[in-house]
Coordinates of C-alpha atoms in Angstrom, one line a residue:
Chain A
M20 CA -66.5 51.6 50.8
D21 CA -67.2 55.3 51.2
E22 CA -71.0 55.5 51.2
A23 CA -70.5 59.4 49.9
V24 CA -68.7 58.2 46.6
L25 CA -71.0 55.4 46.3
R26 CA -74.1 58.0 46.6
S27 CA -72.9 60.2 44.0
R28 CA -73.6 56.5 41.3
T29 CA -77.3 57.4 42.1
P30 CA -78.1 59.6 39.0
E31 CA -76.1 57.8 37.0
V32 CA -77.5 54.2 37.4
L33 CA -81.0 55.7 37.7
G34 CA -80.6 57.4 34.6
V35 CA -79.8 54.5 32.5
L36 CA -82.2 52.1 34.4
V37 CA -85.2 55.4 32.7
H38 CA -84.0 55.5 30.2
R39 CA -84.0 52.0 29.5
G40 CA -88.3 52.0 29.6
A41 CA -88.4 51.7 33.8
D42 CA -91.0 53.7 35.6
F43 CA -89.8 56.3 37.8
A44 CA -90.5 55.0 41.3
A45 CA -89.6 51.4 40.4
A46 CA -86.4 52.3 39.1
E47 CA -85.2 54.4 42.4
D48 CA -86.6 51.8 44.2
A49 CA -84.2 49.4 42.8
V50 CA -81.6 51.6 42.6
Q51 CA -81.7 52.1 46.0
E52 CA -81.6 48.1 46.5
A53 CA -78.9 48.4 44.5
L54 CA -76.6 50.5 46.6
V55 CA -77.5 48.4 49.7
E56 CA -76.3 45.6 48.4
A57 CA -73.8 47.2 47.0
L58 CA -72.2 48.3 50.3
R59 CA -72.7 45.2 51.7
V60 CA -70.6 42.8 49.2
W61 CA -67.9 46.2 47.7
P62 CA -65.9 45.9 51.1
S63 CA -64.7 42.4 50.6
A64 CA -65.3 41.9 46.8
P65 CA -65.1 45.0 44.8
P66 CA -65.8 45.3 41.0
R67 CA -64.0 46.4 38.4
D68 CA -66.6 48.7 37.2
P69 CA -68.3 50.1 39.8
K70 CA -71.2 51.6 37.6
A71 CA -71.6 48.6 35.1
W72 CA -72.3 46.6 38.4
L73 CA -74.4 49.0 40.0
V74 CA -76.5 49.1 36.4
T75 CA -76.2 45.3 36.7
V76 CA -77.8 44.4 40.0
A77 CA -80.1 47.8 39.3
W78 CA -81.8 46.4 36.5
R79 CA -81.7 42.8 37.9
K80 CA -83.7 44.4 41.0
F81 CA -86.1 46.2 38.5
L82 CA -86.9 42.9 36.1
D83 CA -87.6 41.1 39.6
A84 CA -90.1 43.8 40.9
T85 CA -91.4 43.7 37.2
R86 CA -91.6 40.3 37.2
A87 CA -93.3 39.6 40.5
D88 CA -96.0 42.1 39.4
A89 CA -97.9 39.5 37.3
A90 CA -100.2 42.1 36.2
R91 CA -97.0 43.8 34.5
R92 CA -96.5 40.8 32.4
R93 CA -96.8 42.6 29.3
R94 CA -94.4 44.5 30.2
E95 CA -92.1 41.8 31.1
E96 CA -92.4 40.2 27.8
L97 CA -91.5 44.0 26.0
V98 CA -88.5 44.0 28.4
D99 CA -87.0 40.7 27.2
E100 CA -87.9 41.5 23.9
E101 CA -85.3 44.1 24.0
P102 CA -82.4 43.3 25.6
A103 CA -81.3 46.4 27.4
P104 CA -78.2 48.1 25.9
G105 CA -75.3 49.6 27.8
P106 CA -74.8 52.4 29.5
A107 CA -74.5 54.8 26.6
A108 CA -75.8 58.4 27.2
V109 CA -75.2 58.4 30.3
V110 CA -74.3 62.1 30.7
D111 CA -77.8 63.1 29.0
D112 CA -79.7 61.1 31.4
S113 CA -78.1 62.7 35.1
L114 CA -79.3 65.9 34.0
Q115 CA -82.6 64.4 32.8
L116 CA -83.1 63.2 36.1
Y117 CA -82.6 66.5 38.1
F118 CA -85.0 68.0 35.9
L119 CA -87.3 65.3 37.0
C120 CA -86.6 66.0 40.6
A121 CA -87.3 69.8 40.2
H122 CA -90.4 69.6 38.0
P123 CA -92.3 72.1 39.0
S124 CA -95.5 70.3 39.5
L125 CA -94.5 69.5 42.8
T126 CA -94.0 71.3 45.7
P127 CA -90.1 73.1 46.7
S128 CA -90.3 70.6 49.6
S129 CA -91.2 67.6 47.5
A130 CA -89.0 68.7 45.3
V131 CA -85.7 68.8 47.5
A132 CA -87.0 65.5 49.1
L133 CA -87.2 63.6 45.7
T134 CA -83.9 65.2 45.0
L135 CA -82.4 64.1 48.2
R136 CA -83.5 60.8 47.4
A137 CA -83.2 60.1 43.8
V138 CA -80.5 62.3 42.6
G139 CA -78.5 62.3 45.9
G140 CA -79.3 58.7 47.0
L141 CA -79.6 59.4 50.8
T142 CA -82.0 57.2 52.7
T143 CA -85.7 58.5 53.5
R144 CA -84.2 57.8 57.0
Q145 CA -81.0 60.7 56.4
I146 CA -84.0 63.1 54.7
A147 CA -86.3 62.6 57.6
E148 CA -83.1 63.0 60.5
A149 CA -82.1 66.1 58.4
Y150 CA -85.8 67.8 58.5
L151 CA -86.5 66.4 61.8
V152 CA -89.5 65.0 60.8
P153 CA -90.8 61.4 61.5
E154 CA -89.6 58.7 58.4
A155 CA -93.0 57.5 58.2
T156 CA -93.7 61.2 57.0
M157 CA -91.2 61.9 54.9
A158 CA -91.8 58.3 52.9
Q159 CA -95.2 59.3 52.6
R160 CA -93.3 63.0 51.4
I161 CA -91.2 61.3 48.9
S162 CA -93.8 58.6 47.2
R163 CA -96.3 61.4 46.4
A164 CA -93.8 63.6 44.8
K165 CA -92.8 59.9 42.9
R166 CA -96.6 59.7 42.1
T167 CA -96.5 63.4 41.1
V168 CA -93.9 62.8 38.2
S169 CA -94.6 59.6 37.3
G170 CA -96.5 60.5 33.8
V171 CA -93.6 63.4 33.1
R172 CA -91.7 62.5 30.1
F173 CA -88.5 61.7 30.4
E174 CA -87.2 63.6 27.5
Q175 CA -89.0 66.9 28.3
P176 CA -86.3 69.7 28.2
G177 CA -86.1 70.9 31.8
D178 CA -85.7 74.9 32.9
V179 CA -82.4 75.1 34.8
A180 CA -83.8 77.6 36.9
T181 CA -85.8 75.3 39.0
V182 CA -82.8 73.2 39.5
L183 CA -80.8 75.5 40.9
R184 CA -83.1 76.9 42.8
V185 CA -83.8 73.2 44.5
L186 CA -79.9 72.9 45.2
Y187 CA -80.2 76.3 46.8
L188 CA -82.9 75.5 48.8
V189 CA -81.0 72.1 50.1
F190 CA -77.7 74.2 50.8
N191 CA -79.9 76.5 52.5
E192 CA -81.3 74.0 55.2
G193 CA -77.9 73.7 56.6
Y194 CA -77.4 69.8 58.7
S195 CA -78.5 67.9 61.4
G196 CA -78.9 64.5 61.9
D197 CA -75.3 62.6 60.1
V198 CA -76.4 64.5 56.6
D199 CA -74.7 67.7 56.3
L200 CA -77.1 69.2 53.8
A201 CA -75.0 72.5 52.5
A202 CA -71.9 69.8 51.6
E203 CA -74.7 67.6 50.3
A204 CA -75.8 70.7 47.8
I205 CA -72.3 71.4 47.3
R206 CA -71.8 67.9 46.1
L207 CA -74.8 67.8 43.8
T208 CA -74.3 70.9 42.1
W209 CA -70.5 69.8 41.9
Q210 CA -72.8 67.3 39.7
L211 CA -74.9 69.0 38.0
A212 CA -72.4 71.3 36.9
A213 CA -70.0 67.9 35.1
V214 CA -73.3 67.2 33.0
S215 CA -74.6 70.8 32.0
D216 CA -73.0 73.6 30.3
H217 CA -74.9 76.9 32.3
P218 CA -73.2 79.9 33.3
E219 CA -75.8 80.0 36.3
V220 CA -75.2 76.6 36.9
A221 CA -71.7 77.8 37.7
G222 CA -72.9 80.6 39.5
L223 CA -74.5 78.7 42.2
L224 CA -71.6 76.5 42.9
A225 CA -69.6 79.2 43.3
L226 CA -72.0 81.3 46.0
M227 CA -72.3 78.1 47.7
L228 CA -68.5 77.5 47.9
V229 CA -67.4 81.3 48.9
H230 CA -70.5 80.8 51.6
H231 CA -69.2 77.5 52.5
A232 CA -66.0 79.2 53.0
R233 CA -67.0 81.2 56.1
R234 CA -69.0 78.7 57.5
A235 CA -66.7 77.9 61.2
A236 CA -66.7 81.7 61.4
R237 CA -70.4 81.9 61.1
T238 CA -71.5 80.8 64.9
A239 CA -69.5 81.4 67.5
A240 CA -69.1 78.4 70.2
D241 CA -72.3 78.9 71.9
G242 CA -73.6 78.7 68.7
S243 CA -74.9 82.4 68.7
L244 CA -74.5 84.2 65.9
V245 CA -71.4 86.4 64.7
P246 CA -71.8 88.9 61.3
L247 CA -70.1 89.2 58.8
A248 CA -68.3 92.5 60.1
E249 CA -66.9 90.3 62.8
Q250 CA -66.3 87.3 61.8
D251 CA -62.3 86.2 62.1
R252 CA -61.7 85.9 58.7
S253 CA -58.3 83.7 59.5
R254 CA -61.5 81.4 59.9
W255 CA -62.5 81.5 56.3
D256 CA -61.6 79.0 54.0
T257 CA -59.5 80.6 51.0
A258 CA -58.6 77.9 49.0
L259 CA -62.5 77.2 49.1
I260 CA -63.0 80.8 48.2
A261 CA -60.3 80.6 45.3
E262 CA -62.2 78.0 44.1
G263 CA -65.5 79.8 44.1
V264 CA -63.4 82.5 42.5
E265 CA -62.6 80.8 40.0
I266 CA -64.9 79.5 39.0
L267 CA -67.3 82.4 39.0
Q268 CA -64.9 83.9 36.7
A269 CA -65.3 81.8 33.9
A270 CA -68.8 81.8 34.0
L271 CA -68.8 85.8 34.0
A272 CA -66.3 85.4 31.0
R273 CA -69.5 84.0 28.8
D274 CA -71.2 86.8 29.0
R275 CA -74.8 85.5 30.3
L276 CA -75.7 87.2 33.1
G277 CA -77.6 85.4 36.1
E278 CA -79.0 86.1 39.2
F279 CA -76.9 83.7 40.8
Q280 CA -73.4 85.1 39.0
A281 CA -75.0 88.4 40.2
Q282 CA -75.2 87.0 44.0
A283 CA -71.7 85.1 44.2
A284 CA -69.9 88.0 42.5
I285 CA -71.2 90.1 45.8
A286 CA -70.0 86.6 48.4
A287 CA -66.6 87.1 46.5
L288 CA -66.4 90.9 47.3
H289 CA -67.1 90.3 50.7
A290 CA -64.8 87.7 50.4
D291 CA -62.0 88.9 49.1
A292 CA -61.4 91.8 51.6
P293 CA -58.9 91.2 54.0
T294 CA -61.2 93.3 56.6
A295 CA -64.6 94.3 57.0
G296 CA -63.6 98.0 56.7
E297 CA -61.9 97.7 53.4
T298 CA -65.0 95.7 51.5
D299 CA -65.5 97.4 48.1
W300 CA -68.8 98.8 49.1
V301 CA -69.2 100.5 46.0
Q302 CA -69.0 97.8 43.7
I303 CA -71.2 95.7 45.3
V304 CA -74.0 98.1 45.3
E305 CA -72.8 98.1 41.4
W306 CA -73.7 94.6 42.0
Y307 CA -76.8 94.8 44.0
D308 CA -78.5 97.3 40.6
E309 CA -77.5 94.2 38.8
L310 CA -79.8 91.9 40.7
V311 CA -81.9 94.4 40.8
A312 CA -82.5 94.5 37.3
L313 CA -82.4 90.3 36.9
T314 CA -84.8 89.7 39.6
D315 CA -87.0 92.7 40.4
S316 CA -86.9 91.1 44.1
P317 CA -88.1 92.8 47.3
V318 CA -85.4 91.3 49.5
V319 CA -82.4 92.4 47.0
R320 CA -84.1 95.2 47.5
L321 CA -83.4 95.2 50.8
N322 CA -80.1 93.6 50.9
R323 CA -79.4 96.7 48.2
A324 CA -80.6 99.2 51.1
V325 CA -77.7 98.2 53.6
A326 CA -75.1 97.8 51.4
V327 CA -75.9 101.8 50.2
G328 CA -76.2 102.5 53.7
E329 CA -72.2 101.3 53.7
A330 CA -71.3 102.7 50.4
D331 CA -73.1 106.4 50.3
G332 CA -73.7 106.4 54.0
P333 CA -77.1 105.6 56.8
R334 CA -79.0 108.6 54.9
A335 CA -78.9 107.0 51.8
G336 CA -79.4 103.5 53.1
L337 CA -82.6 104.7 54.4
A338 CA -83.5 106.4 52.0
A339 CA -83.0 103.1 50.0
L340 CA -84.7 101.7 52.3
A341 CA -88.1 103.4 52.6
E342 CA -88.3 102.5 49.3
V343 CA -88.6 98.7 49.9
D344 CA -91.7 97.3 51.6
A345 CA -92.1 97.7 55.2
S346 CA -93.3 94.2 55.9
L347 CA -90.5 92.3 54.6
P348 CA -89.1 90.2 57.6
R349 CA -85.6 91.8 58.7
H350 CA -86.8 94.8 57.3
T351 CA -87.3 96.0 60.7
A352 CA -83.7 94.7 61.7
V353 CA -81.8 96.5 58.7
S354 CA -83.9 99.5 59.9
A355 CA -82.3 99.1 62.9
Y356 CA -79.0 98.8 62.3
L357 CA -79.1 102.4 59.9
H358 CA -80.7 104.3 62.7
E359 CA -78.1 103.4 64.8
R360 CA -74.8 104.5 62.3
D361 CA -76.8 107.5 61.9
G362 CA -76.6 107.8 65.7
E363 CA -80.1 107.8 66.6
V364 CA -79.2 105.1 69.3
V365 CA -82.7 105.5 71.3
V366 CA -84.8 104.7 67.9
A367 CA -82.3 101.9 66.7
A368 CA -82.6 100.0 70.4
R369 CA -86.3 100.0 69.8
L370 CA -86.3 99.0 66.5
Y371 CA -83.7 96.3 67.1
A372 CA -86.5 94.8 70.2
E373 CA -88.8 94.6 67.7
A374 CA -87.2 92.8 65.3
A375 CA -85.6 90.4 67.5
R376 CA -90.1 90.0 68.2
K377 CA -90.5 89.1 64.1
A378 CA -87.3 87.2 64.1
P379 CA -87.4 84.1 61.7
N380 CA -84.8 81.8 64.1
L381 CA -83.3 81.4 67.4
P382 CA -80.1 82.6 66.9
E383 CA -80.8 85.5 65.0
R384 CA -83.6 86.7 67.7
D385 CA -80.7 86.2 70.5
H386 CA -78.5 88.4 68.0
L387 CA -81.1 91.0 67.7
L388 CA -82.0 91.0 71.6
R389 CA -78.2 91.4 72.7
Q390 CA -77.8 94.3 69.7
A391 CA -81.0 96.0 71.6
A392 CA -79.4 95.5 75.0
R393 CA -76.1 97.2 74.4
L394 CA -77.7 100.1 72.6
N395 CA -80.0 100.5 76.1
H396 CA -76.9 100.2 78.2
A397 CA -75.0 102.5 76.1
V398 CA -77.7 105.1 77.0
D399 CA -78.7 104.3 80.7
Chain B
M8 CA -90.9 56.8 82.8
A9 CA -93.6 59.4 81.8
K10 CA -92.8 62.5 80.0
Y11 CA -93.5 66.2 80.9
L12 CA -93.9 69.2 78.9
L13 CA -92.6 72.4 80.7
L14 CA -94.1 75.7 79.1
K15 CA -92.3 79.2 79.1
H16 CA -95.4 81.8 78.9
Y17 CA -94.2 85.2 77.4
R18 CA -97.5 86.7 78.8
G19 CA -100.2 85.0 80.9
A20 CA -98.5 83.5 83.8
P21 CA -97.7 84.9 87.3
A22 CA -95.2 88.0 87.3
S23 CA -91.3 86.5 88.0
V24 CA -89.9 87.6 90.3
N25 CA -87.3 89.6 88.0
P26 CA -89.2 90.5 85.4
E27 CA -86.8 93.2 83.9
P28 CA -87.8 92.7 79.7
M29 CA -84.5 90.8 78.2
D30 CA -84.0 94.1 75.9
Q31 CA -83.1 95.8 79.4
W32 CA -80.2 93.1 80.2
T33 CA -76.9 93.3 79.3
P34 CA -75.7 91.3 76.4
E35 CA -73.5 89.4 78.8
E36 CA -76.7 88.7 80.9
I37 CA -78.4 87.5 77.9
S38 CA -75.6 85.4 76.9
A39 CA -75.2 83.5 80.8
H40 CA -78.8 83.2 80.1
V41 CA -78.6 81.5 76.7
Q42 CA -75.8 79.4 78.3
Y43 CA -77.9 78.0 80.9
M44 CA -80.9 76.8 79.4
N45 CA -77.8 75.5 76.7
D46 CA -76.2 73.5 80.1
L47 CA -79.0 72.4 81.4
A48 CA -80.3 71.1 78.4
A49 CA -77.4 69.2 77.9
R50 CA -76.9 68.2 81.3
L51 CA -80.6 66.1 80.6
E52 CA -79.6 65.1 77.6
K53 CA -76.5 63.1 79.5
T54 CA -78.8 61.8 82.3
G55 CA -81.0 60.6 79.0
E56 CA -83.8 62.6 80.2
F57 CA -84.2 65.3 78.3
V58 CA -86.5 64.9 74.9
D59 CA -87.5 68.1 72.9
S60 CA -87.1 71.7 73.2
Q61 CA -88.7 74.7 71.3
A62 CA -89.1 78.0 71.5
L63 CA -91.7 79.8 68.8
A64 CA -92.5 83.2 67.4
P65 CA -94.5 85.3 69.8
E66 CA -97.5 86.1 67.7
G67 CA -99.3 83.3 66.2
T68 CA -103.4 83.3 64.6
F69 CA -106.6 81.8 65.6
V70 CA -108.0 79.7 62.5
R71 CA -111.6 78.0 62.8
Y72 CA -113.4 75.8 60.4
D73 CA -116.1 78.0 58.5
G74 CA -118.0 75.5 56.9
A75 CA -117.8 73.4 53.6
G76 CA -116.5 75.0 50.4
R77 CA -115.4 78.3 52.7
P78 CA -112.0 79.2 53.1
P79 CA -111.0 79.1 57.4
V80 CA -111.8 82.1 59.7
T81 CA -108.8 83.7 61.0
D82 CA -108.2 85.7 64.0
G83 CA -105.4 88.1 65.8
P84 CA -102.9 88.1 66.6
F85 CA -104.1 89.3 69.4
A86 CA -101.7 91.9 71.3
E87 CA -100.3 92.3 74.7
T88 CA -103.1 90.8 77.5
K89 CA -103.6 87.4 75.9
D90 CA -101.4 84.8 77.2
V91 CA -99.1 83.6 75.0
I92 CA -96.6 80.3 74.7
A93 CA -93.1 81.0 74.2
G94 CA -91.7 77.4 74.1
W95 CA -91.4 74.6 75.5
M96 CA -89.1 71.8 76.4
V97 CA -90.1 67.7 76.6
I98 CA -88.5 65.7 79.5
D99 CA -89.2 61.8 80.0
V100 CA -88.3 61.3 83.9
D101 CA -88.5 58.5 86.6
S102 CA -90.8 60.6 88.6
Y103 CA -93.5 63.7 89.4
E104 CA -90.9 64.7 92.1
R105 CA -88.1 64.8 89.6
A106 CA -90.2 66.3 86.5
L107 CA -90.7 69.5 89.8
A108 CA -86.6 69.8 90.0
V109 CA -85.8 70.0 86.7
A110 CA -88.7 73.1 86.2
G111 CA -87.7 74.7 89.0
E112 CA -83.6 74.8 87.7
L113 CA -85.1 75.7 84.4
S114 CA -87.1 78.7 86.0
A115 CA -83.3 79.6 87.7
A116 CA -81.8 80.7 84.6
P117 CA -80.1 84.1 85.4
G118 CA -81.8 87.0 84.4
A119 CA -81.1 91.1 84.7
G120 CA -78.4 91.5 87.5
G121 CA -77.0 88.1 86.9
K122 CA -80.0 86.9 89.1
P123 CA -82.4 83.9 88.8
I124 CA -85.7 85.0 87.0
H125 CA -87.7 83.0 89.2
E126 CA -90.0 82.4 85.9
W127 CA -93.3 80.7 86.3
L128 CA -93.4 77.7 84.4
E129 CA -96.4 75.3 83.3
L130 CA -96.0 71.4 84.3
R131 CA -97.5 69.3 82.1
P132 CA -97.8 65.6 81.9
F133 CA -98.0 63.9 79.1
L134 CA -101.3 61.8 78.5
G135 CA -100.2 57.9 77.6
D136 CA -100.8 54.6 78.6
H137 CA -100.1 54.4 81.7
S138 CA -100.0 57.2 84.7
A139 CA -97.7 60.0 83.9
T140 CA -98.2 61.5 87.3
A141 CA -96.3 60.2 90.6
E142 CA -96.7 56.8 91.5

């Protein structure tokens, strides 16, 4: 019994229960119990219709829990009066579940935890391990999130942008523990793409696939960072890149551009170059211009300055950088890189060392420190 | 078994024997240094003595309660002169002597010229249910 396959049923089953009138928190508990039961029973007695089996068992668990609660007798009677309809409109229910778990009333960390639990079907322990926090801490965060959305009406249409942001957060967490969050984010985005018809969902999926395809080449054996230009391109997963590009092209053809499609286009242009030197920087700058128009984000402007530096030379890059807020993380690192390309090695070395002190994580700090060291020794 | 915290200091500790700042090392020397620490952590994991290891950003902020209904007061980050913790390793070992040995090994990580940096580490026993010092 593949646990991942089983987990992929979670949103449909949970959606059916909530659609039938179960409150979210109770339904979620019932579905988790049904999944555990399935793991126990299915290896020796596989069901003919797994979804129907899960719905039946989860619904029974929900009713048991509801009956056990004397204070909820009135709702129990209501439930008994109206026999449950079959699992219809499953597609819509799954989609609603994504919106609910990414509800704007939740903090990003709560939305991520709830999505992994309710849509992804991960156990609290798995999520806690992935985020390196105690299980009790994660359990609190999840139950608080459930309480926050318990009053939210299921029919309310959500904002797909919020859902996509949450999925992208999950993707960028990488992995630790026994759950690979990047792979999990891709699985959930595939699922979302199957039940929604939005070019940005396809855009995010394409972006994740193309990034993921470079994963093996992105870190060296000792865990250190390998920059894009130095990556061994033979280690990129070309099938995954092709899949991402195909999804992206279909999305772009619909002519409803959004930030994830633009980001995916940039990632695809990088992935498309046989060598770093053959990267189509001119087209990448054009996509960054689109992105700036769509988001006006300082981080995008910072990345754009790097692309301008490649397309039009380091002086042009530095001019573009001068218009970006200097307090941004990585601003110093970009400045160091452009100064080095402009031949100002001493300035670049000083900036690399400064950037290392501001680095947000260890692989990045060590990488920047090596850059500073390399230049300091080139000068000696 | 007793837990010990091995504290690395950016500043504030006595100067090490081989104190050249890391950005003046060669890239190979940095790699060797990182490799040494990873290898040590891996070895301690094998012996079941490793608990945790984390690096900290060099700059933090001091925060203080400023009375009901008022936002906390913050101060810093402070430049240069103050003591700054760079990171830590937590080990769970049988004896104080073993803790000293591990700290000595960590302090011997190679630096400029491939020579040990002889960094001063602070070794602090955790307070627990039973004595955390030598038996």
